[in-house]
CSV table of C-alpha atoms in Angstrom, one decimal:
chain,number,residue,atom,x,y,z
A,1,UNK,CA,-16.2,51.7,17.8
A,2,UNK,CA,-18.6,54.0,19.7
A,3,UNK,CA,-18.4,57.5,21.2
A,4,UNK,CA,-19.4,58.4,24.7
A,5,UNK,CA,-20.3,61.9,25.8
A,6,UNK,CA,-17.9,63.4,28.3
A,7,UNK,CA,-18.0,67.1,29.1
A,8,UNK,CA,-19.5,69.8,27.1
A,9,UNK,CA,-17.7,70.1,23.7
A,10,UNK,CA,-15.8,66.9,24.2
A,11,UNK,CA,-16.4,63.2,23.7
A,12,UNK,CA,-14.6,59.9,24.6
A,13,UNK,CA,-13.9,57.3,21.9
A,14,UNK,CA,-14.9,53.8,23.2
A,15,UNK,CA,-12.9,50.9,21.7
A,16,UNK,CA,-14.6,47.6,20.8
A,17,UNK,CA,-12.0,45.4,22.4
A,18,UNK,CA,-13.5,42.1,21.4
A,19,UNK,CA,-13.8,43.1,17.7
A,20,UNK,CA,-10.2,44.5,17.6
A,21,UNK,CA,-8.8,41.4,19.3
A,22,UNK,CA,-10.5,39.2,16.8
A,23,UNK,CA,-9.3,41.3,13.9
A,24,UNK,CA,-5.6,41.2,15.2
A,25,UNK,CA,-5.9,37.4,15.9
A,26,UNK,CA,-7.0,36.8,12.3
A,27,UNK,CA,-4.2,39.1,11.0
A,28,UNK,CA,-1.6,37.0,12.9
A,29,UNK,CA,-3.1,33.7,11.7
A,30,UNK,CA,-3.2,34.9,8.1
A,31,UNK,CA,0.4,36.1,8.1
A,32,UNK,CA,1.9,33.5,10.5
A,33,UNK,CA,-0.1,30.3,10.4
A,34,UNK,CA,0.5,27.7,13.1
A,35,UNK,CA,3.4,25.5,11.9
A,36,UNK,CA,3.5,21.8,12.5
A,37,UNK,CA,6.0,21.2,15.3
A,38,UNK,CA,8.4,19.3,13.0
A,39,UNK,CA,8.4,21.9,10.3
A,40,UNK,CA,10.8,24.9,10.2
A,41,UNK,CA,10.9,27.2,7.2
A,42,UNK,CA,14.1,26.7,5.1
A,43,UNK,CA,13.4,28.7,1.9
A,44,UNK,CA,13.4,32.4,2.3
A,45,UNK,CA,13.1,35.7,0.5
A,46,UNK,CA,16.4,37.5,0.8
A,47,UNK,CA,16.3,40.2,3.5
A,48,UNK,CA,16.6,43.7,2.1
A,49,UNK,CA,19.7,44.5,4.2
A,50,UNK,CA,21.5,41.8,2.2
A,51,UNK,CA,20.0,42.1,-1.2
A,52,UNK,CA,20.2,45.9,-1.6
A,53,UNK,CA,23.8,46.0,-2.8
A,54,UNK,CA,23.3,43.3,-5.4
A,55,UNK,CA,19.7,42.3,-5.9
A,56,UNK,CA,20.5,40.3,-9.1
A,57,UNK,CA,22.3,37.7,-7.0
A,58,UNK,CA,19.0,36.6,-5.6
A,59,UNK,CA,16.8,36.8,-8.7
A,60,UNK,CA,16.2,34.0,-11.3
A,61,UNK,CA,17.2,35.0,-14.9
A,62,UNK,CA,15.5,32.2,-16.9
A,63,UNK,CA,13.8,29.6,-14.7
A,64,UNK,CA,11.4,29.9,-11.8
A,65,UNK,CA,11.7,27.0,-9.3
A,66,UNK,CA,9.1,27.1,-6.5
A,67,UNK,CA,6.3,29.6,-5.8
A,68,UNK,CA,8.2,32.9,-5.0
A,69,UNK,CA,8.9,33.8,-8.7
A,70,UNK,CA,6.2,31.5,-10.3
A,71,UNK,CA,4.1,34.3,-11.9
A,72,UNK,CA,6.9,36.7,-13.1
A,73,UNK,CA,6.3,37.5,-16.8
A,74,UNK,CA,10.0,37.2,-17.9
A,75,UNK,CA,10.1,33.6,-16.6
A,76,UNK,CA,7.0,32.3,-18.4
A,77,UNK,CA,8.8,31.3,-21.7
A,78,UNK,CA,10.7,28.5,-20.0
A,79,UNK,CA,7.6,26.9,-18.6
A,80,UNK,CA,7.2,25.1,-21.9
A,81,UNK,CA,10.7,23.7,-21.5
A,82,UNK,CA,9.8,22.4,-18.1
A,83,UNK,CA,6.7,20.7,-19.5
A,84,UNK,CA,8.7,19.1,-22.3
A,85,UNK,CA,11.2,17.7,-19.7
A,86,UNK,CA,8.4,16.4,-17.6
A,87,UNK,CA,6.8,14.6,-20.6
A,88,UNK,CA,10.2,13.1,-21.6
A,89,UNK,CA,10.8,11.9,-18.0
A,90,UNK,CA,7.5,10.1,-17.9
A,91,UNK,CA,7.8,8.7,-21.4
A,92,UNK,CA,11.4,7.5,-20.7
A,93,UNK,CA,10.6,5.9,-17.4
A,94,UNK,CA,7.1,4.6,-18.2
A,95,UNK,CA,6.9,3.9,-21.9
A,96,UNK,CA,3.9,1.6,-21.6
A,97,UNK,CA,2.0,3.8,-19.2
A,98,UNK,CA,-0.6,6.5,-20.1
A,99,UNK,CA,0.8,9.9,-19.3
A,100,UNK,CA,-2.4,11.1,-17.5
A,101,UNK,CA,-2.4,8.0,-15.4
A,102,UNK,CA,1.2,8.5,-14.2
A,103,UNK,CA,0.6,12.2,-13.6
A,104,UNK,CA,-2.3,11.3,-11.3
A,105,UNK,CA,0.1,9.1,-9.4
A,106,UNK,CA,2.7,11.9,-9.1
A,107,UNK,CA,0.1,14.5,-8.1
A,108,UNK,CA,-1.3,12.1,-5.4
A,109,UNK,CA,2.2,11.5,-4.0
A,110,UNK,CA,3.0,15.2,-3.8
A,111,UNK,CA,-0.4,16.0,-2.3
A,112,UNK,CA,0.5,13.8,0.6
A,113,UNK,CA,3.5,16.1,1.5
A,114,UNK,CA,2.0,19.4,0.3
A,115,UNK,CA,1.3,20.8,3.7
A,116,UNK,CA,4.8,20.2,4.9
A,117,UNK,CA,6.2,21.5,1.7
A,118,UNK,CA,4.1,24.7,2.0
A,119,UNK,CA,5.5,25.3,5.5
A,120,UNK,CA,9.1,25.1,4.2
A,121,UNK,CA,8.6,28.6,2.7
A,122,UNK,CA,9.0,31.7,4.9
A,123,UNK,CA,6.7,34.4,3.9
A,124,UNK,CA,3.3,34.5,2.3
A,125,UNK,CA,2.5,33.6,-1.3
A,126,UNK,CA,-1.0,32.4,-0.9
A,127,UNK,CA,-2.3,35.5,-2.6
A,128,UNK,CA,-0.4,34.5,-5.7
A,129,UNK,CA,-1.2,30.8,-6.0
A,130,UNK,CA,-3.8,28.4,-4.7
A,131,UNK,CA,-2.9,25.0,-3.1
A,132,UNK,CA,-3.9,23.3,-6.4
A,133,UNK,CA,-1.4,25.5,-8.3
A,134,UNK,CA,1.2,24.9,-5.6
A,135,UNK,CA,1.0,21.1,-6.1
A,136,UNK,CA,1.0,21.6,-9.9
A,137,UNK,CA,4.2,23.7,-9.8
A,138,UNK,CA,5.9,21.2,-7.4
A,139,UNK,CA,5.2,18.3,-9.7
A,140,UNK,CA,6.3,20.3,-12.8
A,141,UNK,CA,9.4,21.8,-11.3
A,142,UNK,CA,10.4,18.5,-9.5
A,143,UNK,CA,10.0,16.4,-12.7
A,144,UNK,CA,11.9,19.0,-14.7
A,145,UNK,CA,14.9,19.0,-12.2
A,146,UNK,CA,15.1,15.2,-12.1
A,147,UNK,CA,15.1,14.9,-15.9
A,148,UNK,CA,17.6,17.8,-16.2
A,149,UNK,CA,20.0,16.1,-13.9
A,150,UNK,CA,19.5,12.7,-15.6
A,151,UNK,CA,20.3,14.2,-18.9
A,152,UNK,CA,23.4,15.9,-17.6
A,153,UNK,CA,24.7,12.6,-16.2
A,154,UNK,CA,23.7,10.5,-19.2
A,155,UNK,CA,24.1,12.2,-22.6
A,156,UNK,CA,22.2,9.5,-24.3
A,157,UNK,CA,19.1,10.9,-22.8
A,158,UNK,CA,19.6,14.2,-24.5
A,159,UNK,CA,17.4,14.4,-27.6
A,160,UNK,CA,18.1,16.4,-30.8
A,161,UNK,CA,17.2,20.1,-30.6
A,162,UNK,CA,17.3,19.9,-26.8
A,163,UNK,CA,16.4,23.5,-25.6
A,164,UNK,CA,18.9,23.5,-22.8
A,165,UNK,CA,21.9,21.3,-23.6
A,166,UNK,CA,22.1,22.6,-27.2
A,167,UNK,CA,21.7,26.3,-26.1
A,168,UNK,CA,24.6,27.8,-24.1
A,169,UNK,CA,22.6,30.7,-22.6
A,170,UNK,CA,19.9,28.3,-21.2
A,171,UNK,CA,22.6,26.4,-19.4
A,172,UNK,CA,24.0,29.7,-18.1
A,173,UNK,CA,20.6,30.6,-16.8
A,174,UNK,CA,20.3,27.2,-14.9
A,175,UNK,CA,23.8,27.6,-13.5
A,176,UNK,CA,22.6,30.7,-11.8
A,177,UNK,CA,19.0,29.9,-11.1
A,178,UNK,CA,19.4,26.5,-9.4
A,179,UNK,CA,21.5,28.0,-6.5
A,180,UNK,CA,19.2,30.9,-5.5
A,181,UNK,CA,17.7,30.7,-2.0
A,182,UNK,CA,14.4,32.1,-3.3
A,183,UNK,CA,14.3,29.7,-6.1
A,184,UNK,CA,14.1,26.3,-4.4
A,185,UNK,CA,11.7,23.5,-3.9
A,186,UNK,CA,11.9,21.3,-0.8
A,187,UNK,CA,14.1,18.2,-1.0
A,188,UNK,CA,11.3,16.1,0.4
A,189,UNK,CA,9.3,16.9,-2.8
A,190,UNK,CA,12.2,16.0,-5.1
A,191,UNK,CA,12.8,12.8,-3.1
A,192,UNK,CA,9.0,11.9,-3.2
A,193,UNK,CA,8.9,12.2,-7.0
A,194,UNK,CA,12.2,10.4,-7.4
A,195,UNK,CA,10.9,7.5,-5.4
A,196,UNK,CA,7.8,7.3,-7.5
A,197,UNK,CA,9.5,7.6,-10.9
A,198,UNK,CA,12.7,5.5,-10.5
A,199,UNK,CA,12.8,1.8,-9.9
A,200,UNK,CA,14.2,0.5,-6.6
A,201,UNK,CA,17.3,-0.8,-8.5
A,202,UNK,CA,17.9,2.6,-10.1
A,203,UNK,CA,17.5,4.4,-6.7
A,204,UNK,CA,20.2,2.1,-5.2
A,205,UNK,CA,22.5,2.4,-8.2
A,206,UNK,CA,22.1,6.2,-8.6
A,207,UNK,CA,20.8,8.0,-5.5
A,208,UNK,CA,19.2,11.4,-6.0
A,209,UNK,CA,22.0,13.2,-4.1
A,210,UNK,CA,24.6,11.6,-6.4
A,211,UNK,CA,22.5,12.7,-9.4
A,212,UNK,CA,22.4,16.3,-8.2
A,213,UNK,CA,26.0,16.6,-7.0
A,214,UNK,CA,27.3,15.4,-10.3
A,215,UNK,CA,26.0,18.6,-12.0
A,216,UNK,CA,27.9,20.8,-9.5
A,217,UNK,CA,31.0,18.6,-9.2
A,218,UNK,CA,33.1,20.9,-11.5
A,219,UNK,CA,32.5,23.9,-9.3
A,220,UNK,CA,34.8,23.2,-6.4
A,221,UNK,CA,34.7,19.5,-5.5
A,222,UNK,CA,38.1,17.8,-5.4
A,223,UNK,CA,38.4,14.0,-5.5
A,224,UNK,CA,38.9,14.1,-1.8
A,225,UNK,CA,35.6,16.0,-1.2
A,226,UNK,CA,33.7,13.6,-3.5
A,227,UNK,CA,34.8,10.7,-1.3
A,228,UNK,CA,33.1,12.4,1.7
A,229,UNK,CA,29.6,12.4,0.1
A,230,UNK,CA,28.8,9.4,2.3
A,231,UNK,CA,28.5,12.0,5.1
A,232,UNK,CA,26.2,14.2,2.9
A,233,UNK,CA,24.0,11.2,2.3
A,234,UNK,CA,23.5,10.7,6.0
A,235,UNK,CA,22.7,14.4,6.6
A,236,UNK,CA,19.2,15.8,6.3
A,237,UNK,CA,19.0,17.8,3.1
A,238,UNK,CA,16.5,20.7,2.9
A,239,UNK,CA,16.9,21.7,-0.8
A,240,UNK,CA,19.6,21.9,-3.5
A,241,UNK,CA,21.3,25.0,-2.0
A,242,UNK,CA,21.4,23.3,1.3
A,243,UNK,CA,23.0,20.3,-0.3
A,244,UNK,CA,25.8,22.4,-1.7
A,245,UNK,CA,26.4,23.9,1.8
A,246,UNK,CA,26.5,20.4,3.3
A,247,UNK,CA,29.0,19.3,0.8
A,248,UNK,CA,31.3,22.1,2.0
A,249,UNK,CA,30.5,21.9,5.7
A,250,UNK,CA,30.5,18.2,6.5
A,251,UNK,CA,34.0,17.3,5.3
A,252,UNK,CA,35.5,20.5,6.9
A,253,UNK,CA,37.7,20.3,10.0
A,254,UNK,CA,37.1,24.1,10.6
A,255,UNK,CA,33.3,23.5,10.8
A,256,UNK,CA,33.7,21.0,13.6
A,257,UNK,CA,35.4,23.6,15.8
A,258,UNK,CA,33.6,25.7,18.4
A,259,UNK,CA,33.0,29.2,17.1
A,260,UNK,CA,34.0,32.4,18.9
A,261,UNK,CA,31.3,35.1,19.5
A,262,UNK,CA,33.6,38.0,18.6
A,263,UNK,CA,32.0,41.0,16.8
A,264,UNK,CA,35.1,43.0,15.9
A,265,UNK,CA,38.5,41.6,14.9
A,266,UNK,CA,41.3,42.7,12.6
A,267,UNK,CA,43.8,41.0,10.4
A,268,UNK,CA,46.3,42.4,8.0
A,269,UNK,CA,45.7,42.2,4.2
A,270,UNK,CA,47.6,39.8,1.9
A,271,UNK,CA,50.0,42.6,1.0
A,272,UNK,CA,50.8,43.4,4.6
A,273,UNK,CA,51.2,39.7,5.5
A,274,UNK,CA,53.6,39.2,2.7
A,275,UNK,CA,55.6,42.3,3.8
A,276,UNK,CA,55.7,40.8,7.3
A,277,UNK,CA,57.3,37.6,5.9
A,278,UNK,CA,54.3,35.4,5.9
A,279,UNK,CA,54.1,33.1,3.0
A,280,UNK,CA,50.7,32.7,1.4
A,281,UNK,CA,50.4,29.3,-0.2
A,282,UNK,CA,47.8,27.1,-2.0
A,283,UNK,CA,47.0,24.1,0.1
A,284,UNK,CA,48.4,20.9,-1.5
A,285,UNK,CA,46.0,18.5,-3.1
A,286,UNK,CA,45.2,15.7,-0.7
A,287,UNK,CA,45.8,17.7,2.5
A,288,UNK,CA,42.3,19.1,2.7
A,289,UNK,CA,38.8,18.0,2.0
A,290,UNK,CA,37.1,21.4,1.9
A,291,UNK,CA,37.8,24.9,0.7
A,292,UNK,CA,37.0,26.1,4.2
A,293,UNK,CA,40.0,24.5,5.8
A,294,UNK,CA,42.5,27.4,6.1
A,295,UNK,CA,45.7,26.7,8.1
A,296,UNK,CA,48.5,28.7,9.6
A,297,UNK,CA,51.8,27.2,10.9
A,298,UNK,CA,55.4,28.4,11.1
A,299,UNK,CA,54.8,31.6,9.1
A,300,UNK,CA,52.9,29.8,6.3
A,301,UNK,CA,49.2,30.6,5.6
A,302,UNK,CA,47.8,27.7,3.6
A,303,UNK,CA,44.5,28.4,1.8
A,304,UNK,CA,42.7,25.8,-0.5
A,305,UNK,CA,42.2,27.1,-4.0
A,306,UNK,CA,38.9,28.9,-4.8
A,307,UNK,CA,37.7,29.3,-8.4
A,308,UNK,CA,36.2,32.7,-9.1
A,309,UNK,CA,33.8,32.4,-12.0
A,310,UNK,CA,30.5,33.8,-13.2
A,311,UNK,CA,28.3,32.3,-10.4
A,312,UNK,CA,30.8,32.3,-7.5
A,313,UNK,CA,29.4,35.5,-6.1
A,314,UNK,CA,25.8,34.4,-6.6
A,315,UNK,CA,26.5,31.1,-4.9
A,316,UNK,CA,28.2,32.5,-1.8
A,317,UNK,CA,25.7,35.4,-1.5
A,318,UNK,CA,22.9,32.8,-1.3
A,319,UNK,CA,24.8,30.4,1.0
A,320,UNK,CA,25.4,33.3,3.4
A,321,UNK,CA,21.8,34.4,3.1
A,322,UNK,CA,20.7,30.9,4.1
A,323,UNK,CA,22.9,30.9,7.1
A,324,UNK,CA,21.7,34.3,8.2
A,325,UNK,CA,18.0,33.4,7.8
A,326,UNK,CA,18.1,29.9,9.3
A,327,UNK,CA,19.1,30.5,12.9
A,328,UNK,CA,19.8,26.9,13.7
A,329,UNK,CA,22.7,27.0,11.2
A,330,UNK,CA,26.3,27.8,12.2
A,331,UNK,CA,27.6,30.6,10.1
A,332,UNK,CA,30.7,28.7,8.8
A,333,UNK,CA,30.4,30.0,5.2
A,334,UNK,CA,29.8,33.5,6.4
A,335,UNK,CA,32.9,33.4,8.6
A,336,UNK,CA,35.0,32.0,5.7
A,337,UNK,CA,34.0,34.9,3.5
A,338,UNK,CA,34.6,37.5,6.2
A,339,UNK,CA,38.1,36.0,6.6
A,340,UNK,CA,38.8,36.4,2.9
A,341,UNK,CA,37.3,39.9,3.0
A,342,UNK,CA,39.9,40.9,5.6
A,343,UNK,CA,42.6,39.4,3.5
A,344,UNK,CA,41.6,41.2,0.3
A,345,UNK,CA,41.2,45.0,0.4
A,346,UNK,CA,42.7,45.9,-3.0
A,347,UNK,CA,43.5,44.6,-6.4
A,348,UNK,CA,47.1,44.2,-5.2
A,349,UNK,CA,45.9,41.8,-2.5
A,350,UNK,CA,43.9,39.8,-5.1
A,351,UNK,CA,46.9,39.7,-7.4
A,352,UNK,CA,49.1,38.1,-4.6
A,353,UNK,CA,46.5,35.4,-4.1
A,354,UNK,CA,46.1,34.8,-7.9
A,355,UNK,CA,49.9,34.6,-8.3
A,356,UNK,CA,50.1,32.0,-5.5
A,357,UNK,CA,47.3,29.9,-7.1
A,358,UNK,CA,45.1,30.5,-4.1
A,359,UNK,CA,42.5,32.2,-6.3
A,360,UNK,CA,41.7,30.8,-9.8
A,361,UNK,CA,40.3,33.9,-11.5
A,362,UNK,CA,37.9,34.0,-14.4
A,363,UNK,CA,36.8,37.6,-13.8
A,364,UNK,CA,38.4,41.0,-13.8
A,365,UNK,CA,40.8,41.7,-10.9
A,366,UNK,CA,38.8,44.8,-9.7
A,367,UNK,CA,35.5,42.9,-10.0
A,368,UNK,CA,36.9,40.1,-7.9
A,369,UNK,CA,38.1,42.5,-5.3
A,370,UNK,CA,34.7,44.3,-5.1
A,371,UNK,CA,33.0,40.9,-4.7
A,372,UNK,CA,35.0,40.1,-1.5
A,373,UNK,CA,34.6,43.6,-0.1
A,374,UNK,CA,30.8,43.7,-0.3
A,375,UNK,CA,29.7,40.0,0.1
A,376,UNK,CA,29.6,40.0,3.9
A,377,UNK,CA,27.7,43.3,4.2
A,378,UNK,CA,24.9,43.2,6.7
A,379,UNK,CA,25.9,39.8,8.2
A,380,UNK,CA,26.3,38.8,11.8
A,381,UNK,CA,28.1,35.7,12.8
A,382,UNK,CA,30.2,33.8,15.3
A,383,UNK,CA,33.7,33.2,13.9
A,384,UNK,CA,35.5,30.0,13.1
A,385,UNK,CA,38.9,31.5,12.2
A,386,UNK,CA,39.7,33.5,15.3
A,387,UNK,CA,42.4,31.1,16.4
A,388,UNK,CA,44.1,31.4,13.0
A,389,UNK,CA,43.8,35.2,13.1
A,390,UNK,CA,45.3,35.3,16.6
A,391,UNK,CA,48.2,33.2,15.6
A,392,UNK,CA,48.8,35.4,12.5
A,393,UNK,CA,48.7,38.6,14.6
A,394,UNK,CA,51.1,37.2,17.2
A,395,UNK,CA,53.5,36.1,14.5
A,396,UNK,CA,53.3,39.6,12.9
A,397,UNK,CA,53.8,41.2,16.3
A,398,UNK,CA,57.2,39.6,16.8
A,399,UNK,CA,60.1,42.0,16.4
A,400,UNK,CA,61.7,40.8,13.1
A,401,UNK,CA,58.5,40.5,11.1
A,402,UNK,CA,57.6,44.0,12.3
A,403,UNK,CA,61.0,45.4,11.3
A,404,UNK,CA,60.9,43.5,8.0
A,405,UNK,CA,57.5,45.0,7.2
A,406,UNK,CA,58.7,48.6,7.9
A,407,UNK,CA,61.8,48.1,5.8
A,408,UNK,CA,59.9,46.7,2.9
A,409,UNK,CA,57.2,49.4,3.1
A,410,UNK,CA,59.4,52.4,3.7
A,411,UNK,CA,62.7,51.6,1.9
A,412,UNK,CA,62.3,48.7,-0.5
A,413,UNK,CA,59.0,49.6,-2.2
A,414,UNK,CA,60.7,51.7,-5.0
A,415,UNK,CA,64.0,51.2,-6.8
A,416,UNK,CA,65.4,54.6,-5.9
A,417,UNK,CA,64.6,54.1,-2.2
A,418,UNK,CA,66.4,50.7,-2.3
A,419,UNK,CA,69.4,52.4,-4.1
A,420,UNK,CA,69.5,55.1,-1.4
A,421,UNK,CA,69.6,52.4,1.4
A,422,UNK,CA,72.4,50.5,-0.4
A,423,UNK,CA,74.4,53.7,-0.8
A,424,UNK,CA,73.9,54.6,2.8
A,425,UNK,CA,75.0,51.1,4.0
A,426,UNK,CA,78.0,51.3,1.7
A,427,UNK,CA,79.1,54.7,3.1
A,428,UNK,CA,78.6,53.4,6.6
A,429,UNK,CA,80.8,50.4,5.9
A,430,UNK,CA,83.5,52.6,4.3
A,431,UNK,CA,83.4,55.0,7.2
A,432,UNK,CA,83.8,52.0,9.6
A,433,UNK,CA,86.7,50.6,7.6
A,434,UNK,CA,88.4,54.0,7.5
A,435,UNK,CA,88.1,54.3,11.3
A,436,UNK,CA,89.6,50.8,11.8
A,437,UNK,CA,92.6,51.6,9.5
A,438,UNK,CA,93.1,54.9,11.3
A,439,UNK,CA,93.3,53.1,14.6
A,440,UNK,CA,95.7,50.5,13.2
A,441,UNK,CA,98.0,53.3,11.9
């Protein structure tokens, strides 16, 4: 930058255009390096607009997976557990091979996909770790996950004093930490390691997707959904959280419909729907293959059962965050949670769903209600349930459901109001009979 004299007492500041352009070009390259054409980021830090109301839903409690939380002090104690699992995996699969020799093979394999894996992450972390550290953590985390899932499926692999399977709180940590968007490693890394570690026969007999989904199968998968994993196998998987989303989306009939770009829409709560004569009912087993497949017909709203337990909120917060960050994804999960949010506005609404076995609740009623009321905050999406909402609103707009709702709300809500109505009706009947008898006489 230089100054150029102008008039007396003033001067003009001259800008070094070339230097400033070079500086800004370097700034862009440092923060947004050129991505390979085939690579799109799929692992993100949660945007502040979504994480502000519940930051714990995006933060690992015990295990760091991937680079975003790699150096956080409270997660360092579990690094030794990951090292032990990696050692047990290599010892179990290659009993006659020197550990260092096999580690060299695994490092070499991951090094071949390191650039693509690096580009899977949105946001910079190169100030935290080098490329060597990046490859090291991918090998360590990948081997740890494979051995963990192997042990879960085959209890014979669990050794005495296992730090995870013999410690309840460690398993609780993993239930939470494995489903966080910020705490993922690319599926291509897991698959690369799996191909190097397992024999061809083992890979055919027990594919990686089957190994992983077995751990999550108790969360929501019905027998019917498990039978649809063939579709999941055919679909490109980006990471574990993406696999869970695919397991919901692919079997769903709702997800195959064309979404409606409507910003504002209204639907009555469960309490109001019940007052209008709509029956809320749990979908029968065998009639649906996904919790997303809500149906309405002839005044009956059928909703597949959803289990509400400790990690439900965390899971759906991160699934929604994935859909909001990855623009190529349809916001099916987001739309599903917005629909439930409209349905549930109070503890009374939640109680109706619990009493009808639509919600299987393992948390306090008020906590469950708050969960639905805040989970879709800050989201934007096209909606997959507008046709159902329109059908419900049309049904409720008919004359009898509308009168029924008013009667129930204004006259049948309290016992004394009901008694007053009955007395009034009785007096009306008696007056009518008296008039009839008077005419006859």
